[in-house]
XYZ file of C-alpha atoms in Angstrom:
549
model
C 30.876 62.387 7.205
C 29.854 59.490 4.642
C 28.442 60.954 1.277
C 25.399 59.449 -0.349
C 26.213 57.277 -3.290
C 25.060 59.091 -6.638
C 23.376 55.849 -7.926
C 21.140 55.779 -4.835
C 20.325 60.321 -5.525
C 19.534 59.020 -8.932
C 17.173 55.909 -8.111
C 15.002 58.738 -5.498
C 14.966 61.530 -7.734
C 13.642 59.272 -10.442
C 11.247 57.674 -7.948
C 9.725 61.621 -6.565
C 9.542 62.313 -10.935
C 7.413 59.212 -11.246
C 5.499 60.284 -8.401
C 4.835 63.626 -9.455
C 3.687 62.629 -12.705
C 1.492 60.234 -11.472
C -0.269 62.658 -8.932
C -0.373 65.278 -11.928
C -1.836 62.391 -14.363
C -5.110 61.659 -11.848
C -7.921 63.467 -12.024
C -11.044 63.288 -9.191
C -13.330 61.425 -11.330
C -17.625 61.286 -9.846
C -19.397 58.436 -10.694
C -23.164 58.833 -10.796
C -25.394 56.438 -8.711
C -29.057 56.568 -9.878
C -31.183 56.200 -6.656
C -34.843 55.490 -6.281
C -37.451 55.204 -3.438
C -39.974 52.336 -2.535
C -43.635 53.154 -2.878
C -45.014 50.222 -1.770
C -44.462 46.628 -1.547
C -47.132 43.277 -3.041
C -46.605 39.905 -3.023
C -43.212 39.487 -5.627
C -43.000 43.042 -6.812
C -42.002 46.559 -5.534
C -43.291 49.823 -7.265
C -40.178 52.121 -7.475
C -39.969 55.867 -7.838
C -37.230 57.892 -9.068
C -35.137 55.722 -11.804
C -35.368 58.313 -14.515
C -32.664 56.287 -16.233
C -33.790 52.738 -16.059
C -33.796 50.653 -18.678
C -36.318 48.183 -19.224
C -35.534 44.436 -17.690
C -33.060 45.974 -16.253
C -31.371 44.742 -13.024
C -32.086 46.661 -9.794
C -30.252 45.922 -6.188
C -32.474 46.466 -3.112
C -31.545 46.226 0.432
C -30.346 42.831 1.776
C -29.065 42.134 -1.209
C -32.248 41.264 -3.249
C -32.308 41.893 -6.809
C -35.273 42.716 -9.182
C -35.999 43.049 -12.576
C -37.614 46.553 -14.242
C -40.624 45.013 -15.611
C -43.042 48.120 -15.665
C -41.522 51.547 -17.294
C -44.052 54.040 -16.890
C -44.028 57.903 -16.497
C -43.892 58.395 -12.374
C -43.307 54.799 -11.550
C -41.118 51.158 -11.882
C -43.050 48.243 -11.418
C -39.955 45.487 -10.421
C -40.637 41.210 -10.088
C -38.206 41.003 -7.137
C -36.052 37.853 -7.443
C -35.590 36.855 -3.452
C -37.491 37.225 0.159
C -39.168 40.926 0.414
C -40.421 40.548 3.842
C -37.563 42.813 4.968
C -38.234 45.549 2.020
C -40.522 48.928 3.261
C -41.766 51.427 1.574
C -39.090 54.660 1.801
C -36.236 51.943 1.194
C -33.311 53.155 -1.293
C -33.049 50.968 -4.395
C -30.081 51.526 -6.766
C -29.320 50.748 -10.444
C -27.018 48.306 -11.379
C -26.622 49.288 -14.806
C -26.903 45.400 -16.528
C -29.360 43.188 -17.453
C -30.105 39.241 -15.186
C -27.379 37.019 -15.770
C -26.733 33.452 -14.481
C -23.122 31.554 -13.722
C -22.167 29.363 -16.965
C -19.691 26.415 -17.173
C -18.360 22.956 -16.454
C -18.464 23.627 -12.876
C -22.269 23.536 -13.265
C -22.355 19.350 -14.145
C -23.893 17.368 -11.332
C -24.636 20.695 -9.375
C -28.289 21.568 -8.048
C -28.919 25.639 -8.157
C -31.479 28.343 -8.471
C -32.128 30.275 -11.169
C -29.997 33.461 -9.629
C -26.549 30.650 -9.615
C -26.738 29.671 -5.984
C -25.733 25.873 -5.001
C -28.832 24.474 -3.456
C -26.771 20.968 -2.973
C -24.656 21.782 0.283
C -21.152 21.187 -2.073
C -19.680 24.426 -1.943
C -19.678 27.456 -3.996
C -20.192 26.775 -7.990
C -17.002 26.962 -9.563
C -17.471 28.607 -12.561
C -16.768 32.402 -13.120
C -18.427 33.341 -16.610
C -21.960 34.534 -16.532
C -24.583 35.496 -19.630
C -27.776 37.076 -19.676
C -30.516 35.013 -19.225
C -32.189 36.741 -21.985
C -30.779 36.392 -25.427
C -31.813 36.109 -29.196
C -32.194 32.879 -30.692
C -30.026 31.641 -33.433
C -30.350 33.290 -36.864
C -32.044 31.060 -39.162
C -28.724 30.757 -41.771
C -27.075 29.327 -38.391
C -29.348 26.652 -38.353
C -28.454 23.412 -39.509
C -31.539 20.504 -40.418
C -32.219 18.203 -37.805
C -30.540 15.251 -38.423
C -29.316 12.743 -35.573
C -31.805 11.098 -33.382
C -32.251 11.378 -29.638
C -32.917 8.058 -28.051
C -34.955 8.148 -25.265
C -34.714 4.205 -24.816
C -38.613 4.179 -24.981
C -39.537 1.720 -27.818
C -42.776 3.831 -28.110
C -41.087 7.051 -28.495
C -38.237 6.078 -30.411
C -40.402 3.604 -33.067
C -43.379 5.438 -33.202
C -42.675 9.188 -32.170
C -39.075 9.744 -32.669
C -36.886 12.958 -31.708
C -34.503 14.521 -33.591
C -31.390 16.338 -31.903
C -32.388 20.149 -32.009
C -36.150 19.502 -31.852
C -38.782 20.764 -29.362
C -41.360 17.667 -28.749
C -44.309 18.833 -26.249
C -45.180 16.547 -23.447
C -48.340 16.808 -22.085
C -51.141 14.913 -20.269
C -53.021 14.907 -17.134
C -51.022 15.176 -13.439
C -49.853 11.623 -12.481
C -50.033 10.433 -15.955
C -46.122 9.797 -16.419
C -45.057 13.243 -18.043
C -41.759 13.560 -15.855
C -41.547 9.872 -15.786
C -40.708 10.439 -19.541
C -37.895 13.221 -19.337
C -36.443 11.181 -16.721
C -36.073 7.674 -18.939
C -34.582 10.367 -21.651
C -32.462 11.847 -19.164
C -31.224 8.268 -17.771
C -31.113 6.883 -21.781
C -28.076 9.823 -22.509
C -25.410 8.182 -20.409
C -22.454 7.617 -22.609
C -23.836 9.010 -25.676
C -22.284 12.634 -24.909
C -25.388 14.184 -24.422
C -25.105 16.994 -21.492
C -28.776 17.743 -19.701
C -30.266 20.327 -18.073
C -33.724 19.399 -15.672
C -35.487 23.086 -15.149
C -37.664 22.483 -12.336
C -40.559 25.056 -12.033
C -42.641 26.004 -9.099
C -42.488 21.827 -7.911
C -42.835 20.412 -4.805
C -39.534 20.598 -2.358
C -40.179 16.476 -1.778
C -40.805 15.944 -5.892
C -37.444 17.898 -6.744
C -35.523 16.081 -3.899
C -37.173 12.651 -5.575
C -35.544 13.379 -9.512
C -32.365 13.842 -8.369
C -32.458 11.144 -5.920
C -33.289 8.891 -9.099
C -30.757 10.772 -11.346
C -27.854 10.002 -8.631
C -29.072 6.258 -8.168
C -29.049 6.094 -12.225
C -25.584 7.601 -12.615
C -27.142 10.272 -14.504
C -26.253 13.735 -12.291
C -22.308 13.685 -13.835
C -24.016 14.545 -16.679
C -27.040 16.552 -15.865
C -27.323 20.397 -14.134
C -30.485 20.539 -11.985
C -32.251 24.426 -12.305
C -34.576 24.442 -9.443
C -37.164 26.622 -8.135
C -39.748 25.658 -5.957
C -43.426 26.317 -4.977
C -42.758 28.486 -2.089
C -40.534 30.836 -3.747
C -41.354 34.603 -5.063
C -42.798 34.326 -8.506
C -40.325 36.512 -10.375
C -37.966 33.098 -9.676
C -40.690 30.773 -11.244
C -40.542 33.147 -14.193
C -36.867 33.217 -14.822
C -36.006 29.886 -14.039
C -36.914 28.385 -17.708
C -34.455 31.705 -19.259
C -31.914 30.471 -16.915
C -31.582 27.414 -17.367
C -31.594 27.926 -21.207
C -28.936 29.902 -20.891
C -26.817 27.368 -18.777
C -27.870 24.969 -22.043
C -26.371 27.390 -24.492
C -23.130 27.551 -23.029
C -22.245 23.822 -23.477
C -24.473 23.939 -26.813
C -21.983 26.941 -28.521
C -18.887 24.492 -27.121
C -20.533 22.466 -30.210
C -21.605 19.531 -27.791
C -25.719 17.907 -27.780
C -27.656 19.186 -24.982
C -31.015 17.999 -23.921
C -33.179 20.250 -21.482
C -36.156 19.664 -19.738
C -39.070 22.075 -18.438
C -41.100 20.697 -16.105
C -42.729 22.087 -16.410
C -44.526 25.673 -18.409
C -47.902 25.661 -17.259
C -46.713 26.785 -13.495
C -44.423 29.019 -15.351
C -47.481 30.235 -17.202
C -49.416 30.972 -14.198
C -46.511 32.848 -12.154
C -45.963 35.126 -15.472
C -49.793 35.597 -15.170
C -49.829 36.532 -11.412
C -46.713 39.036 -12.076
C -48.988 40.712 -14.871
C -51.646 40.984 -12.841
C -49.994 42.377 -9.910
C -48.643 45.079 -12.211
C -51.547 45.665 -13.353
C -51.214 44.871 -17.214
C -54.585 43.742 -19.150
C -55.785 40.629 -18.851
C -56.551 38.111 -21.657
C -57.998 34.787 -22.795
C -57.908 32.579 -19.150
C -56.666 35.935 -17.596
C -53.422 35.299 -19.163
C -51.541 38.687 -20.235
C -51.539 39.631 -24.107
C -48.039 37.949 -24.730
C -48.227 34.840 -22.934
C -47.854 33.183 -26.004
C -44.556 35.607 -26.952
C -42.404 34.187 -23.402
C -43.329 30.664 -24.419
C -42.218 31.171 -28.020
C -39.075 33.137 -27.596
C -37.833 30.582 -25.174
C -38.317 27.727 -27.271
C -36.808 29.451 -30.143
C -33.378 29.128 -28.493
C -33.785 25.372 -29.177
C -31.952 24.432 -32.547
C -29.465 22.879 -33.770
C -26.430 25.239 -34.834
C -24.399 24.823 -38.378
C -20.706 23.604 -38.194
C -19.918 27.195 -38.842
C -21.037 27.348 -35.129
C -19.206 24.797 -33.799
C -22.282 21.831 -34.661
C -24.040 21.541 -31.346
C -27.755 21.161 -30.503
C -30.176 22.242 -27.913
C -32.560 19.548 -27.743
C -36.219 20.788 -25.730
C -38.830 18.701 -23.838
C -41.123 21.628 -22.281
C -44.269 19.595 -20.024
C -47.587 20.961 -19.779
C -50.252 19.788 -17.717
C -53.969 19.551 -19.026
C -57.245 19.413 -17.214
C -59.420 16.437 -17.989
C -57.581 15.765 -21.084
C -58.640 19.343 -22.782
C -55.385 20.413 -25.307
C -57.394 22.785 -26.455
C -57.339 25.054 -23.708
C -55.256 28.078 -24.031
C -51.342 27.140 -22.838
C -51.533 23.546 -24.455
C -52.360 25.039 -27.794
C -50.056 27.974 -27.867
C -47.376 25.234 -26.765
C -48.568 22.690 -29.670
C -48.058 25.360 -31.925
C -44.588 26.318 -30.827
C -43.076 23.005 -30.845
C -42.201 20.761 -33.295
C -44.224 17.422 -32.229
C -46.659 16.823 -29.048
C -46.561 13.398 -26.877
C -49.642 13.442 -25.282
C -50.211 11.153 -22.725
C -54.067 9.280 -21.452
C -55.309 9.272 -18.108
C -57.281 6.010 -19.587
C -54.479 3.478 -20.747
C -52.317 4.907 -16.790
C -55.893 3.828 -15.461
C -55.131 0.375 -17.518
C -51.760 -0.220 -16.620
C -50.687 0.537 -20.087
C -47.042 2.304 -19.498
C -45.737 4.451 -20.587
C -49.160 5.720 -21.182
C -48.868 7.353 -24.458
C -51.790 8.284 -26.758
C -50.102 6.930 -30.298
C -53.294 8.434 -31.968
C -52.816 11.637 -30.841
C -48.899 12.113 -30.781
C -47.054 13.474 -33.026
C -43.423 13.820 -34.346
C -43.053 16.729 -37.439
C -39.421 16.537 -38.015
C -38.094 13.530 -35.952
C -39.028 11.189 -38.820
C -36.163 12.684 -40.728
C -33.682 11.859 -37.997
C -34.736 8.306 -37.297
C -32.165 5.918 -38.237
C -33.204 3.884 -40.861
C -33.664 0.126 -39.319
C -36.653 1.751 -37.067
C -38.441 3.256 -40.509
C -38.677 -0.378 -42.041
C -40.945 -1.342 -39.336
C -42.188 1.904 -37.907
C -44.877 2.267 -40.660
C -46.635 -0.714 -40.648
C -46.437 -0.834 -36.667
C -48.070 2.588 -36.377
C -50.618 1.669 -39.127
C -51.390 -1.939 -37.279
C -51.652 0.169 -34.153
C -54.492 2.138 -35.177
C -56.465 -0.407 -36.823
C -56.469 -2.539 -33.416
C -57.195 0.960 -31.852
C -60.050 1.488 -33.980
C -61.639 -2.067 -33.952
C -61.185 -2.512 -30.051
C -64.082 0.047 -29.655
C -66.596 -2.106 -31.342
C -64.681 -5.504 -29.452
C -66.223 -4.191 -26.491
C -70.138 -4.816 -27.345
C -68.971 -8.799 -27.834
C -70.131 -8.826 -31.160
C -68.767 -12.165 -33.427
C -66.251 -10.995 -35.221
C -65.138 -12.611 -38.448
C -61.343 -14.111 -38.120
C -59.120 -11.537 -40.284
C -60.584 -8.753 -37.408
C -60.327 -11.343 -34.106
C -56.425 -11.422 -36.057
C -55.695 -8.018 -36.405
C -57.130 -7.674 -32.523
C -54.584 -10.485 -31.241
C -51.622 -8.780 -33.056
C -52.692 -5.616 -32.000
C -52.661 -6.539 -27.977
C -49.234 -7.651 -28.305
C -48.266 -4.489 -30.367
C -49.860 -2.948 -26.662
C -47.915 -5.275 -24.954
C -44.369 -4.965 -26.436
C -44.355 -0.945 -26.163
C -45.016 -1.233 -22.496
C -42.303 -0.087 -20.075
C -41.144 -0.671 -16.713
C -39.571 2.992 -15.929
C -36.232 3.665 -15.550
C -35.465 0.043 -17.401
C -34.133 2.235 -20.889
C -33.841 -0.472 -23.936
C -30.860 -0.580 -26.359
C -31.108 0.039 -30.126
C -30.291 -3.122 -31.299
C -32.827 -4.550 -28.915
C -35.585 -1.949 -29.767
C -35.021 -3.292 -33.464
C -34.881 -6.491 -32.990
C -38.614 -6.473 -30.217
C -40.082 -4.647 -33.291
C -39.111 -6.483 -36.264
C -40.353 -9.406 -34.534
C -43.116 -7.833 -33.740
C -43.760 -7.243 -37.133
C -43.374 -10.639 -38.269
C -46.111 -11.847 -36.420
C -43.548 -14.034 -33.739
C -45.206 -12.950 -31.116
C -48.843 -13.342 -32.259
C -48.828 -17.266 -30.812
C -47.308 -16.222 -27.624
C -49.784 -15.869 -24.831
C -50.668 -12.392 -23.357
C -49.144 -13.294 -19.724
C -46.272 -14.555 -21.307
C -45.449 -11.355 -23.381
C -42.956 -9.804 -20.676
C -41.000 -13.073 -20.307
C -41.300 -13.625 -24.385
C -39.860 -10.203 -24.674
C -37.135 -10.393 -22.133
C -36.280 -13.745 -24.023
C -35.965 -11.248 -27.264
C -34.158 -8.594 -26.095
C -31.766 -11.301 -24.287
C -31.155 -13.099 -27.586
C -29.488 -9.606 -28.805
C -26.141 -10.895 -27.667
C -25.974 -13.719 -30.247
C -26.749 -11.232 -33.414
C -23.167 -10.902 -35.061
C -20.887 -7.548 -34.597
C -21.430 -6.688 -38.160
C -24.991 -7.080 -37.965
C -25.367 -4.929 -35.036
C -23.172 -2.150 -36.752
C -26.127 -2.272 -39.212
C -28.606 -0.714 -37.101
C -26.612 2.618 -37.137
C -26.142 2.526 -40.860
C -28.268 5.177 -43.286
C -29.443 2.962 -45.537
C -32.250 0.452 -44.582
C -31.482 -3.271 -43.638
C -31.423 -5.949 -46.445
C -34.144 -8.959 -46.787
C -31.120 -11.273 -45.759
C -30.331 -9.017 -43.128
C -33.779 -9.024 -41.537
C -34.431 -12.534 -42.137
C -31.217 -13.332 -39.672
C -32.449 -11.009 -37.094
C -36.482 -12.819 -37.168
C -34.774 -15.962 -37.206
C -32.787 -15.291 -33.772
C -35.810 -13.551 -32.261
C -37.781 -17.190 -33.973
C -35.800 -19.343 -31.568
C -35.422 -17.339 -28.620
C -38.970 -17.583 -28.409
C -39.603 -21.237 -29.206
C -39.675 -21.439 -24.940
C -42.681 -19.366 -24.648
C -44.805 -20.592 -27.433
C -47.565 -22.841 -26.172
C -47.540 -26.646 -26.459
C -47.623 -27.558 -29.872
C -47.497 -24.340 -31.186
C -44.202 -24.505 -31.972
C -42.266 -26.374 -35.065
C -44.393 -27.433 -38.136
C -47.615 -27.116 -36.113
C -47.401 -23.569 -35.186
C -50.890 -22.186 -36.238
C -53.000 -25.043 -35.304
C -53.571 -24.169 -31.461
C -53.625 -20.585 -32.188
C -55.500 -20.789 -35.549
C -57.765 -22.147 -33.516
C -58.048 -19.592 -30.600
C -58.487 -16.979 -33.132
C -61.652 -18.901 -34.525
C -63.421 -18.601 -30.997
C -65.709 -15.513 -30.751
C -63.992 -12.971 -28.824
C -64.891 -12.400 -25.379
C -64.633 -9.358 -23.157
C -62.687 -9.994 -19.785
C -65.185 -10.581 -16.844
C -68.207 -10.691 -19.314
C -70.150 -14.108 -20.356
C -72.426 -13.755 -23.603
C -75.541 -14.976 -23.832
C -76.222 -17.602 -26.195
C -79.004 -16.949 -29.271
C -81.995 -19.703 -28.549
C -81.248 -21.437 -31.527
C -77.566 -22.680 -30.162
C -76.228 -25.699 -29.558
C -76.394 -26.852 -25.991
C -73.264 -25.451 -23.545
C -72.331 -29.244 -23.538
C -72.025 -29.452 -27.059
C -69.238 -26.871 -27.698
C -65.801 -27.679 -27.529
């Protein structure tokens, strides 16, 4: 009979020790699950019963795997905004707690990805891959983590970037009337940041299936999706999805803007976020307010705007650049969202129904818009010419009002009314046709120099074009100028105007060009002005028609 070896004994006996003192080591552990009951069921919310525990905004899992959020913490009840379909959900259903707060996926995965505010892929490609989530709901930045806005944020509009400029880390306020151009707007911005390392995020709340499936058609024609995550929730959806969407996608901003990169986000836009956070309150039976709004309407907007900043180097130097949209009825910013918004941010663009109506885009109000801290940001090349531009503006602004009765004006005003309909002319915009820097500069300090005053009105585009063209020929060195911190020289400018002189020589009229240059147009200016499709009447005492040139 063979004997067992004695190295094999000793390999089982140690093998039955480390069993026994693993079975002696575990102990029956319980783990407590905190159940509750449905009392009833509205539209978006559940009233819960039996969370003695629950914390408030606080995630809770129902059946069919819809989660809500603990809104309501009374005595005998939980009022919960559920966050998915609750046609399935009944009164007596179990609803457990999950012990954490909302969450959404973070990451590089998310770049050219379309998802809800909960992290699922709306864009048919396949789970997201990305496996670190955060809260949705976090504190802003301390204020010694905050560094001064100081880099711009082209948006490749020459009226935003001249006249109303954004800093990166600022919150500027669109707003305007619907179909006046607001998304229009984010969209040029969003196009403008390819190649400059910008990363955006476009939050789309409570829009149209057909509008949301339009912006990011345009941002894949435009190349723009590699760099842009799409947060979408749509008109049809619960409300409790309207109302975290915004949090979310601030949160998927944050990520990139703590990797110390510049991050641009979009809300388009708050006043349907405003309105789903008011029929949540009301549902739940909290006080109304001003509009019906609940008491801290103006406390959502203002803690989710705070998040915006730009961080210290300490913090690895990024910025979380915000464009939140509001829509306005009949022009009124001083109804109750638009001025709790104006408040919050740092600068409004506000956009008129009246120059759309005109054809004037994009249609921005100069008069009314307003930049607090993008001014520091704005490289110094636009500030030589942004003051008097802005200044010219408003004087033709002012004097076109009284234009309009066909008074005779005296020349110096039929002057500053000529310059200031080209001024119109130059800052309008074909969309999605962003402009360069160098040619932004170069349109406005001609501009400035009065080049364009001799060139007809329905020549401006083509005059332009001829401008911006005429870039290419403006020496390397001189171009590097434009980024520089100190203004450009008299030499300097003289060589740009002098470029901008010739390439425009073309569209001057006949004998308005050369030595001559002010005697056609001299001349034009010396005719009384008359209002398109209007004839004035001539005094009694006048010369006969006949007579006048």
């Amino acid at each position: 009979m063979s004997t067992v070896p004695e190295s094999m004994l000793t390999t089982v006996e140690r093998t039955f020790e480390d069993l026994r003192a693993a079975r002696h080591a575990v102990a029956p552990q319980f783990t407590p699950r905190e159940v509750g009951i449905i009392t009833r069921v509205s539209t978006g919310i559940a009233m819960v019963s039996g969370l003695p525990g629950v914390a408030f905004e606080e995630l809770l899992a129902f059946p069919g795997g819809v989660s809500g959020i603990a809104f309501n913490v009374d005595a005998d009840e939980v009022g919960v905004v559920l966050l998915g379909e609750y046609w399935h959900l009944h009164a007596g259903d179990e609803v457990e707690r999950t012990g954490r707060v909302m969450d959404v996926v973070v990451g590089e995965g998310l770049l050219g990805r379309v998802i809800d505010p909960l992290g699922q892929p709306l864009d048919g490609k396949g789970p997201v891959a990305a496996r670190k989530r955060i809260p949705i709901e976090r504190d802003a930045a301390a204020i010694m983590d905050r560094a001064p806005v100081s880099m711009p944020l082209q948006t490749g509009l020459k009226v935003v970037d001249a006249l109303i400029p954004i800093g990166r880390g600022q919150r500027e306020l669109i707003l305007g009337d619907r179909q006046t151009g607001k998304t229009a707007i984010a969209l040029d911005t969003i196009v403008n940041q390819r190649d400059q390392n910008v990363v955006c995020v476009y939050c789309a709340i409570g829009q149209r299936a057909s509008a949301v499936a339009r912006v990011v058609a345009v941002l894949r024609d435009q190349g723009a999706l590699a760099y842009t995550v799409v947060v979408v929730t749509d008109g049809n959806q619960p409300p409790g999805l309207a109302y975290i969407a915004p949090y979310a996608a601030t949160s998927v901003a944050e990520y990139f803007m703590e990797a110390g990169r510049d991050v641009l986000i979009v809300y388009d836009d708050l006043t349907k976020h405003a309105r789903a956070y008011r029929e949540l309150s009301l549902l739940l039976r909290r006080p109304p307010g001003r509009e019906a709004f609940p008491g801290d309407i103006f406390y959502i907007h203002s803690r989710l705007l705070e998040r915006a900043t730009h961080l210290i180097e300490g913090r690895g130097g990024g910025s979380l650049t915000a464009l939140p949209i509001i829509e306005t009825e009949a022009q009124n910013i001083s109804a109750y969202i638009p001025t709790n918004l104006i408040s919050i941010t740092d600068g409004q663009i506000v956009l008129s129904p009246s120059l759309f109506a005109l054809g004037v885009l994009p249609a921005v109000d100069v008069g009314q818009s307003v930049s607090r801290v993008g001014g520091k940001a704005q490289r110094a090349s636009y500030r030589a010419v942004a003051g008097d531009l802005k200044l010219g503006y408003a004087q033709f602004e002012e004097l076109e009002t009284f234009a309009r009765f066909g008074a005779r004006l005296d020349a110096d005003t039929r002057k500053t009314l000529e310059h200031g309909r080209r001024i119109r002319a130059c800052l309008k915009q074909a969309e999605l046709a962003p402009v360069s820097v160098a040619a932004q500069i170069t349109v406005l300090l001609a501009l400035g120099a009065g080049l364009f005053d001799r060139v007809p009105l329905e020549r401006m585009t083509a005059a332009e074009g001829a401008v911006q063209a005429a870039v290419a020929r403006i020496p390397d060195a001189l171009l590097a100028r434009f980024e520089a911190t100190d203004r450009l020289s008299e030499a300097e400018r003289e060589a740009i105007i002098d470029i901008a002189r010739e390439a425009l020589e073309q569209h001057l009229p006949e004998g308005a060009s050369g030595a001559h240059a002010g005697t056609d147009a001299d001349a034009a200016l010396e005719r009384p002005h008359e209002p398109h499709g209007e004839t004035p009447l001539a005094p009694a005492a006048a010369k006969p028609a006949a007579d006048e040139p």
